[in-house]
Short mmCIF file of C-alpha atoms and ligand atoms in Angstrom, two decimals:
data_model
loop_
_atom_site.label_atom_id
_atom_site.label_comp_id
_atom_site.label_asym_id
_atom_site.label_seq_id
_atom_site.Cartn_x
_atom_site.Cartn_y
_atom_site.Cartn_z
CA MET Q 9 -22.74 -3.74 5.10
CA PRO Q 10 -25.43 -6.28 4.16
CA THR Q 11 -23.87 -9.69 3.66
CA ASN Q 12 -26.86 -11.05 1.75
CA THR Q 13 -25.52 -9.68 -1.53
CA ARG Q 14 -26.53 -11.73 -4.54
CA LEU Q 15 -25.34 -10.71 -7.99
CA GLU Q 16 -26.32 -12.51 -11.14
CA THR Q 17 -24.39 -12.63 -14.41
CA PRO Q 18 -25.16 -14.79 -17.48
CA ARG Q 19 -23.29 -17.83 -16.12
CA LEU Q 20 -22.58 -17.01 -12.46
CA ILE Q 21 -24.02 -16.03 -9.14
CA LEU Q 22 -21.91 -14.02 -6.72
CA ARG Q 23 -22.94 -14.51 -3.13
CA ARG Q 24 -21.73 -15.05 0.41
CA TYR Q 25 -19.98 -18.38 0.99
CA GLU Q 26 -20.87 -20.52 3.98
CA LEU Q 27 -18.95 -22.46 6.62
CA SER Q 28 -20.42 -25.60 5.10
CA GLU Q 29 -18.42 -24.85 1.95
CA ALA Q 30 -15.02 -25.07 3.68
CA GLN Q 31 -14.30 -28.53 2.30
CA ARG Q 32 -15.24 -27.44 -1.21
CA MET Q 33 -12.84 -24.48 -0.95
CA CYS Q 34 -10.05 -26.76 0.22
CA ASP Q 35 -10.67 -29.04 -2.76
CA LEU Q 36 -10.55 -26.11 -5.16
CA LEU Q 37 -7.26 -24.94 -3.68
CA ALA Q 38 -5.67 -28.37 -3.21
CA ASP Q 39 -3.41 -28.28 -6.27
CA GLY Q 40 -1.52 -25.29 -4.85
CA THR Q 41 -1.77 -23.12 -7.97
CA VAL Q 42 -3.34 -20.24 -6.07
CA ALA Q 43 -0.68 -20.28 -3.33
CA ALA Q 44 1.95 -20.28 -6.09
CA LEU Q 45 0.64 -17.01 -7.52
CA VAL Q 46 -0.65 -15.13 -4.50
CA PRO Q 47 1.98 -14.07 -1.97
CA GLY Q 48 1.12 -14.89 1.60
CA TRP Q 49 -1.59 -17.36 0.65
CA PRO Q 50 -1.53 -20.27 3.14
CA GLU Q 51 -0.74 -23.65 1.63
CA ASN Q 52 -2.51 -26.92 2.39
CA MET Q 53 -5.23 -25.48 4.59
CA THR Q 54 -7.27 -27.96 6.57
CA PRO Q 55 -11.07 -27.63 6.50
CA GLU Q 56 -10.88 -26.39 10.11
CA GLN Q 57 -8.45 -23.61 9.16
CA MET Q 58 -10.66 -22.79 6.21
CA GLN Q 59 -13.69 -22.50 8.47
CA ALA Q 60 -11.80 -20.12 10.71
CA MET Q 61 -10.91 -18.03 7.69
CA ILE Q 62 -14.51 -17.99 6.45
CA LYS Q 63 -15.67 -16.86 9.89
CA GLU Q 64 -13.17 -14.02 9.82
CA ASP Q 65 -14.32 -13.06 6.32
CA HIS Q 66 -17.93 -12.90 7.54
CA GLU Q 67 -16.97 -10.77 10.53
CA GLN Q 68 -15.15 -8.28 8.33
CA ASP Q 69 -18.08 -8.11 5.92
CA GLU Q 70 -20.48 -7.45 8.78
CA LYS Q 71 -18.28 -4.60 10.00
CA GLY Q 72 -18.35 -3.14 6.50
CA VAL Q 73 -14.55 -3.19 6.11
CA ALA Q 74 -14.56 -5.88 3.40
CA SER Q 75 -16.80 -7.74 0.97
CA HIS Q 76 -16.13 -11.40 0.21
CA LEU Q 77 -18.11 -12.93 -2.64
CA GLY Q 78 -18.22 -16.59 -3.55
CA ILE Q 79 -18.50 -17.33 -7.27
CA GLU Q 80 -21.09 -19.97 -8.02
CA LEU Q 81 -21.48 -21.66 -11.37
CA LYS Q 82 -25.20 -21.46 -12.19
CA LYS Q 83 -25.09 -24.64 -14.24
CA THR Q 84 -24.07 -26.83 -11.30
CA GLY Q 85 -24.75 -24.67 -8.26
CA GLU Q 86 -21.16 -25.24 -7.14
CA LEU Q 87 -18.70 -22.77 -5.73
CA ILE Q 88 -15.79 -22.31 -8.15
CA GLY Q 89 -13.88 -19.31 -6.76
CA VAL Q 90 -13.87 -16.06 -4.81
CA ALA Q 91 -13.68 -12.32 -5.46
CA LYS Q 92 -12.89 -10.28 -2.36
CA LEU Q 93 -12.70 -6.61 -1.58
CA VAL Q 94 -10.25 -6.56 1.31
CA HIS Q 95 -8.71 -3.10 1.34
CA VAL Q 96 -11.32 -0.41 1.92
CA VAL Q 97 -9.99 3.12 2.41
CA PRO Q 98 -13.01 5.39 2.97
CA GLU Q 99 -10.99 8.58 3.56
CA HIS Q 100 -9.42 8.29 0.11
CA LYS Q 101 -12.50 6.76 -1.52
CA HIS Q 102 -10.75 3.75 -2.96
CA GLY Q 103 -10.77 0.01 -2.49
CA GLY Q 104 -8.55 -2.92 -3.47
CA PHE Q 105 -9.52 -6.50 -4.17
CA GLY Q 106 -8.24 -9.97 -5.09
CA TYR Q 107 -9.67 -13.12 -6.65
CA TRP Q 108 -9.05 -16.77 -7.44
CA ILE Q 109 -10.77 -19.59 -9.23
CA GLY Q 110 -10.28 -23.38 -9.26
CA THR Q 111 -7.86 -24.61 -11.92
CA GLU Q 112 -10.36 -26.57 -14.00
CA TYR Q 113 -12.56 -23.48 -14.38
CA ARG Q 114 -9.89 -21.14 -15.74
CA SER Q 115 -9.63 -19.53 -19.17
CA LYS Q 116 -13.36 -19.67 -19.75
CA GLY Q 117 -13.97 -16.01 -19.05
CA TYR Q 118 -15.53 -16.71 -15.66
CA MET Q 119 -13.29 -14.41 -13.65
CA THR Q 120 -13.72 -11.57 -16.12
CA GLU Q 121 -17.47 -11.99 -15.76
CA ALA Q 122 -17.24 -12.14 -11.96
CA VAL Q 123 -14.85 -9.20 -11.56
CA LYS Q 124 -17.00 -6.93 -13.72
CA ALA Q 125 -20.09 -7.69 -11.65
CA ALA Q 126 -18.23 -7.38 -8.34
CA VAL Q 127 -16.49 -4.12 -9.26
CA LYS Q 128 -19.74 -2.56 -10.41
CA HIS Q 129 -21.40 -3.65 -7.18
CA TRP Q 130 -18.57 -2.33 -4.97
CA PHE Q 131 -18.60 1.04 -6.73
CA GLU Q 132 -22.31 1.23 -6.02
CA THR Q 133 -22.13 0.04 -2.42
CA PHE Q 134 -19.05 1.90 -1.21
CA ASP Q 135 -18.54 5.51 -2.10
CA PHE Q 136 -15.46 4.77 -4.23
CA VAL Q 137 -13.90 7.06 -6.80
CA ARG Q 138 -11.46 4.39 -7.80
CA MET Q 139 -10.70 0.71 -7.43
CA ILE Q 140 -7.31 -1.00 -7.50
CA ALA Q 141 -5.76 -4.43 -7.83
CA HIS Q 142 -2.29 -5.80 -8.35
CA HIS Q 143 -0.56 -9.02 -9.27
CA MET Q 144 2.93 -10.45 -9.25
CA GLN Q 145 5.07 -10.12 -12.35
CA GLY Q 146 4.35 -13.09 -14.58
CA ASN Q 147 0.74 -13.70 -13.57
CA ASP Q 148 -0.47 -12.68 -17.01
CA ALA Q 149 -3.90 -14.30 -16.66
CA SER Q 150 -4.60 -12.06 -13.70
CA GLY Q 151 -3.51 -8.95 -15.60
CA LYS Q 152 -5.72 -10.04 -18.49
CA VAL Q 153 -8.78 -10.24 -16.22
CA LEU Q 154 -8.17 -6.67 -15.04
CA LEU Q 155 -7.66 -5.32 -18.56
CA ASN Q 156 -10.79 -7.19 -19.68
CA ALA Q 157 -12.68 -5.42 -16.90
CA GLY Q 158 -11.49 -1.98 -18.08
CA PHE Q 159 -8.62 -1.42 -15.66
CA LYS Q 160 -5.51 0.47 -16.73
CA GLU Q 161 -1.99 -0.47 -15.78
CA GLU Q 162 -0.61 2.30 -13.56
CA GLY Q 163 2.82 1.16 -12.49
CA THR Q 164 5.31 -1.54 -11.61
CA PHE Q 165 6.57 -1.58 -8.05
CA ARG Q 166 9.98 -3.16 -8.31
CA LYS Q 167 10.76 -6.03 -5.94
CA HIS Q 168 7.74 -5.09 -3.90
CA VAL Q 169 6.79 -8.55 -2.65
CA ALA Q 170 8.68 -11.39 -1.02
CA HIS Q 171 7.45 -14.70 -2.37
CA ARG Q 172 9.07 -18.07 -1.78
CA GLY Q 173 12.51 -16.66 -1.12
CA LYS Q 174 12.47 -14.22 -4.06
CA TYR Q 175 11.62 -10.55 -4.34
CA VAL Q 176 9.19 -10.01 -7.17
CA ASP Q 177 7.80 -6.97 -9.01
CA ALA Q 178 4.14 -6.11 -8.46
CA ILE Q 179 2.05 -4.64 -11.29
CA PHE Q 180 -0.61 -2.17 -10.16
CA TYR Q 181 -3.89 -1.42 -11.93
CA GLY Q 182 -6.68 1.06 -11.34
CA ILE Q 183 -10.09 1.96 -12.69
CA LEU Q 184 -11.97 5.21 -12.12
CA ARG Q 185 -15.70 5.31 -11.57
CA GLU Q 186 -16.24 7.16 -14.88
CA GLU Q 187 -14.33 4.45 -16.75
CA LEU Q 188 -16.82 1.77 -15.77
CA LYS Q 189 -18.44 0.94 -19.12
CA TYR Q 190 -20.60 -1.93 -18.01
CA MET C 26 16.59 2.51 22.08
CA ILE C 27 17.25 3.91 18.65
CA GLN C 28 20.43 5.94 18.46
CA PRO C 29 20.48 9.30 16.70
CA ILE C 30 21.71 9.50 13.13
CA ILE C 31 24.32 12.20 12.77
CA ALA C 32 24.60 13.94 9.41
CA GLU C 33 26.58 17.01 8.37
CA ARG C 34 24.43 19.85 9.68
CA LEU C 35 21.63 17.78 11.15
CA ILE C 36 20.94 15.19 13.77
CA LEU C 37 18.02 12.80 13.30
CA ARG C 38 16.61 11.54 16.57
CA ILE C 39 13.40 9.86 17.69
CA PHE C 40 10.54 12.03 18.97
CA THR C 41 9.47 12.43 22.59
CA HIS C 42 6.09 13.60 23.91
CA ASP C 43 7.49 17.04 24.60
CA ASP C 44 7.95 17.60 20.87
CA ALA C 45 4.22 17.68 20.06
CA GLN C 46 3.92 21.45 20.47
CA ARG C 47 6.78 22.08 18.07
CA VAL C 48 5.42 19.60 15.50
CA HIS C 49 2.04 21.29 15.66
CA GLU C 50 3.64 24.70 15.26
CA LEU C 51 5.62 23.63 12.19
CA LEU C 52 2.67 21.90 10.53
CA THR C 53 0.15 24.69 10.98
CA ASP C 54 2.44 27.39 9.69
CA GLY C 55 2.22 28.65 6.11
CA GLN C 56 1.68 26.54 3.04
CA ILE C 57 2.97 23.17 4.19
CA GLY C 58 -0.48 21.54 4.26
CA GLN C 59 -0.84 22.04 0.49
CA TYR C 60 1.88 19.54 -0.11
CA LEU C 61 1.26 16.87 2.47
CA GLY C 62 -1.35 14.50 1.10
CA MET C 63 -2.25 12.64 4.27
CA LEU C 64 -2.44 15.37 6.90
CA PRO C 65 -5.64 15.89 8.91
CA ASP C 66 -7.17 19.25 8.09
CA PRO C 67 -7.37 21.19 10.39
CA TYR C 68 -4.31 19.85 12.17
CA LEU C 69 -4.73 19.88 15.97
CA LEU C 70 -2.26 19.57 18.84
CA GLU C 71 -3.89 16.23 19.67
CA ASP C 72 -3.07 15.04 16.15
CA ALA C 73 0.59 15.74 16.81
CA GLU C 74 0.40 14.02 20.20
CA SER C 75 -1.24 10.87 18.90
CA TRP C 76 1.13 10.79 15.93
CA ILE C 77 4.12 10.83 18.31
CA SER C 78 2.66 8.26 20.68
CA MET C 79 2.11 5.82 17.79
CA GLN C 80 5.77 5.93 16.84
CA LYS C 81 7.17 3.98 19.75
CA PRO C 82 5.17 0.77 19.22
CA HIS C 83 5.89 0.98 15.49
CA GLN C 84 9.61 1.23 16.17
CA GLU C 85 9.53 -1.60 18.70
CA ASN C 86 7.74 -3.84 16.22
CA GLY C 87 10.05 -2.80 13.41
CA ILE C 88 7.17 -1.58 11.23
CA GLY C 89 8.09 2.09 11.04
CA PHE C 90 10.87 4.48 12.02
CA THR C 91 10.22 8.18 12.38
CA PHE C 92 12.89 10.73 13.21
CA ALA C 93 12.85 14.38 14.16
CA ILE C 94 15.22 16.39 11.97
CA THR C 95 17.11 18.69 14.30
CA ASP C 96 19.62 21.45 13.69
CA LYS C 97 23.00 20.40 15.07
CA GLN C 98 23.76 23.98 16.17
CA ASN C 99 20.75 24.62 18.40
CA SER C 100 18.91 21.24 18.64
CA GLN C 101 15.77 22.89 17.26
CA ILE C 102 13.36 20.54 15.39
CA ILE C 103 12.98 21.68 11.78
CA GLY C 104 11.06 18.73 10.31
CA THR C 105 10.57 14.99 10.07
CA VAL C 106 11.91 12.10 8.07
CA SER C 107 10.59 8.55 8.25
CA LEU C 108 10.71 5.03 6.95
CA ALA C 109 7.10 4.15 7.66
CA PRO C 110 5.25 2.00 7.06
CA LEU C 111 7.99 -0.60 6.92
CA ASN C 112 7.21 -4.19 5.96
CA PRO C 113 9.84 -6.49 7.48
CA GLN C 114 8.63 -9.53 5.54
CA HIS C 115 8.85 -7.84 2.14
CA ARG C 116 11.79 -5.68 3.27
CA HIS C 117 10.39 -2.45 1.88
CA ALA C 118 9.47 0.87 3.45
CA GLU C 119 7.97 4.20 2.50
CA LEU C 120 10.14 7.28 2.76
CA GLY C 121 8.29 10.28 4.13
CA TYR C 122 9.51 13.75 5.06
CA TRP C 123 8.59 17.34 5.56
CA LEU C 124 10.33 20.51 6.73
CA GLY C 125 8.89 23.63 8.35
CA THR C 126 8.50 26.36 5.71
CA ASP C 127 11.32 28.46 7.19
CA TYR C 128 13.77 25.69 6.42
CA TRP C 129 13.04 25.09 2.76
CA CYS C 130 15.57 25.47 -0.05
CA GLN C 131 18.67 25.00 2.09
CA GLY C 132 19.41 21.40 1.21
CA TYR C 133 18.19 20.11 4.57
CA ALA C 134 15.65 17.70 3.10
CA THR C 135 18.27 16.22 0.79
CA GLU C 136 20.69 15.80 3.65
CA ALA C 137 18.11 14.21 5.96
CA THR C 138 16.66 11.86 3.32
CA GLN C 139 20.11 10.74 2.19
CA ALA C 140 20.96 9.91 5.78
CA ILE C 141 17.80 7.91 6.38
CA LEU C 142 18.19 6.08 3.06
CA ALA C 143 21.64 4.97 4.20
CA TYR C 144 20.14 3.89 7.51
CA GLY C 145 17.39 1.95 5.74
CA PHE C 146 19.66 0.18 3.27
CA THR C 147 22.54 -0.55 5.64
CA ASN C 148 21.29 -0.72 9.24
CA LEU C 149 17.83 -2.09 8.38
CA ASP C 150 18.92 -4.00 5.25
CA LEU C 151 15.84 -2.99 3.26
CA LEU C 152 15.67 -3.97 -0.42
CA ARG C 153 13.34 -1.24 -1.61
CA ILE C 154 12.48 2.25 -0.41
CA TYR C 155 9.65 4.07 -2.13
CA ALA C 156 8.05 7.48 -1.86
CA HIS C 157 4.82 9.12 -2.94
CA HIS C 158 4.30 12.72 -3.94
CA LEU C 159 1.49 14.89 -5.24
CA PRO C 160 1.97 15.91 -8.90
CA GLN C 161 2.30 19.61 -8.07
CA ASN C 162 5.06 19.05 -5.52
CA GLN C 163 8.07 19.67 -7.73
CA ALA C 164 10.37 20.37 -4.78
CA SER C 165 9.74 16.93 -3.43
CA ARG C 166 10.28 15.40 -6.83
CA ASN C 167 13.66 17.13 -7.13
CA ILE C 168 14.73 15.58 -3.85
CA LEU C 169 13.65 12.11 -4.95
CA ASN C 170 15.60 12.57 -8.18
CA LYS C 171 18.69 13.57 -6.23
CA LEU C 172 18.32 10.43 -4.15
CA GLY C 173 18.42 8.38 -7.35
CA MET C 174 14.76 7.38 -7.18
CA GLN C 175 12.92 6.34 -10.33
CA GLN C 176 9.29 6.93 -11.11
CA GLU C 177 7.34 3.68 -11.12
CA GLY C 178 3.82 4.81 -11.76
CA VAL C 179 0.97 7.22 -11.33
CA LEU C 180 -1.87 6.07 -9.09
CA ARG C 181 -4.79 7.96 -10.57
CA LYS C 182 -7.06 9.86 -8.17
CA HIS C 183 -5.64 7.71 -5.41
CA ILE C 184 -6.03 10.07 -2.48
CA ASN C 185 -8.43 12.64 -1.22
CA HIS C 186 -6.43 15.81 -0.67
CA ARG C 187 -8.33 18.73 0.80
CA GLY C 188 -11.64 17.52 -0.58
CA LYS C 189 -10.39 16.70 -4.07
CA GLN C 190 -9.24 13.40 -5.49
CA SER C 191 -5.62 13.68 -6.56
CA ASP C 192 -3.16 11.51 -8.45
CA LEU C 193 -0.22 10.16 -6.50
CA ILE C 194 3.17 9.57 -8.08
CA VAL C 195 5.21 6.60 -6.87
CA CYS C 196 9.01 6.53 -7.01
CA SER C 197 11.50 4.08 -5.58
CA ILE C 198 15.11 3.05 -5.27
CA LEU C 199 16.40 -0.48 -4.77
CA GLN C 200 19.19 -1.35 -2.37
CA HIS C 201 21.23 -2.79 -5.21
CA ASP C 202 21.02 0.41 -7.31
CA TRP C 203 21.75 2.56 -4.30
CA GLN C 204 24.94 0.58 -3.62
CA GLU C 205 25.99 0.51 -7.29
CA ASN C 206 25.50 4.21 -7.81
CA ASN C 207 27.64 5.29 -4.91
CA TYR C 208 24.77 6.93 -3.17
CA SER C 209 26.09 4.80 -0.37
CA SER C 210 29.18 7.00 -0.15
CA ILE C 211 26.96 9.30 1.88
CA LYS C 212 27.02 7.41 5.12
CA PRO C 213 25.31 8.47 8.27
CA ILE C 214 27.48 8.32 11.33
CA THR C 215 25.39 6.51 13.86
CA THR C 216 26.25 5.48 17.34
CA ASP C 217 24.35 2.21 16.87
CA SER C 218 26.16 -0.73 18.32
C1 LIG G 307 -6.13 -15.19 -12.49
C2 LIG G 307 -7.38 -16.05 -12.54
C3 LIG G 307 -8.33 -15.59 -11.47
C4 LIG G 307 -8.04 -15.88 -13.92
O1 LIG G 307 -9.35 -16.50 -13.91
P1 LIG G 307 -10.05 -16.97 -15.30
O2 LIG G 307 -11.45 -17.33 -15.01
O3 LIG G 307 -9.18 -17.95 -15.96
O4 LIG G 307 -10.02 -15.59 -16.11
P2 LIG G 307 -10.70 -15.31 -17.55
O5 LIG G 307 -10.97 -16.57 -18.25
O6 LIG G 307 -11.83 -14.37 -17.35
O7 LIG G 307 -9.55 -14.48 -18.26
C5 LIG G 307 -8.25 -14.95 -18.30
C6 LIG G 307 -7.53 -14.42 -19.51
O8 LIG G 307 -6.13 -14.69 -19.37
C7 LIG G 307 -5.70 -15.53 -20.43
N1 LIG G 307 -4.71 -16.45 -19.86
C8 LIG G 307 -4.94 -17.56 -19.16
N2 LIG G 307 -3.77 -18.12 -18.80
C9 LIG G 307 -2.80 -17.32 -19.26
C10 LIG G 307 -1.40 -17.35 -19.21
N3 LIG G 307 -0.75 -18.34 -18.58
N4 LIG G 307 -0.71 -16.35 -19.82
C11 LIG G 307 -1.37 -15.37 -20.44
N5 LIG G 307 -2.68 -15.27 -20.52
C12 LIG G 307 -3.40 -16.25 -19.94
C13 LIG G 307 -6.94 -16.20 -20.92
O9 LIG G 307 -6.78 -16.61 -22.24
C14 LIG G 307 -7.95 -15.07 -20.79
O10 LIG G 307 -7.74 -14.12 -21.80
P3 LIG G 307 -8.96 -13.61 -22.74
O11 LIG G 307 -9.90 -12.90 -21.85
O12 LIG G 307 -8.32 -12.73 -23.74
O13 LIG G 307 -9.56 -14.84 -23.32
C15 LIG G 307 -7.07 -17.54 -12.35
O14 LIG G 307 -6.07 -17.90 -13.26
C16 LIG G 307 -6.58 -17.88 -10.96
O15 LIG G 307 -7.37 -18.13 -10.06
N6 LIG G 307 -5.25 -17.93 -10.74
C17 LIG G 307 -4.69 -18.24 -9.43
C18 LIG G 307 -4.99 -17.16 -8.39
C19 LIG G 307 -4.56 -15.77 -8.87
O16 LIG G 307 -3.60 -15.63 -9.58
N7 LIG G 307 -5.32 -14.76 -8.45
C20 LIG G 307 -5.01 -13.39 -8.78
C21 LIG G 307 -3.95 -12.90 -7.89
S1 LIG G 307 -3.47 -11.26 -8.28
#
């Protein structure tokens, strides 16, 4: 899979993120709000750990088993978040993804804009019939992004994820290729 | 070593390499492939062999338990029942099962799945056990209903089944509900220590 993807939307550019952006990512994640909403997300990563993660992301992208896209704000040229296809299942023609954005950039429609562009791109690049995503019960902003991007809610898996000592429901969403209206 | 689970008419035991031939025989007979979403098509003896050889590491790592369903009378394998994949961190597992076509409609699947549910909720202390089925598989759905499973959703066109994209229905039961509803009165007798 080519890792030189570059997608442009009115306000954003989606592109590969670099090792040199490890510190920036740490800063964006420093307030812990992503770790609070995404089960298994490591807390308080050091720039070195972040670099290791970025390297791994690149390796997966090169193998064609994932696609990690940094979200850059055109206005400032800064990285503000990530959209990542991490669950590619070629035999069943579907793929699952996740996303996050720095706290100060939320509720401005950026993730909706990014997810639409990324989903469209992934449908085109991988031979998907369907794409999926899920979030923990209570993460309404995340559900909103998916609905904004044309996804339909397909089910609630009860107590599906362990998170900070609790077992939490997971809400699953899907979109079919023919439902892509953008 | 995982001890056998002893039910009323059945014994559930782990597979050995020698069982591959029998698994292949059961899975290539009749209409069974229509109902199993994830089966390689055609299904080869090597598929059965590699499936069995994967089970041991999964069991050792606690990420999946697969049992042969055997007839107590003659020790003959009649099908499979599994809790795999199993996620120890999230304490959930997928229930899977199939029976050779000759053994359908005799309550064996209900008996075997009830026994493994008890094993999953008591011995393994899982919090959630879920199952998937194809929409046309009413027999499977009846079993899940009998187990007290609830439908949680329909994953649209989620799998490629024999060249066509098919919906997949997801059902589950929680440990708490299983205990409350006396499904737990059906206890497997295991020789686990
Ligand atoms: C989820 C997340 C990516 C959303 O990004 P965003 O750029 O704010 O998304 P958008 O602005 O495109 O859309 C968010 C929508 O949710 C709404 N929203 C925001 N906070 C909300 C809340 N607490 N409750 C309900 N709705 C909320 C916004 O008003 C907006 O709705 P609108 O489109 O009708 O205006 C961001 O909040 C985030 O990074 N959270 C932490 C990580 C995370 O949860 N990732 C997803 C894991 S599944």
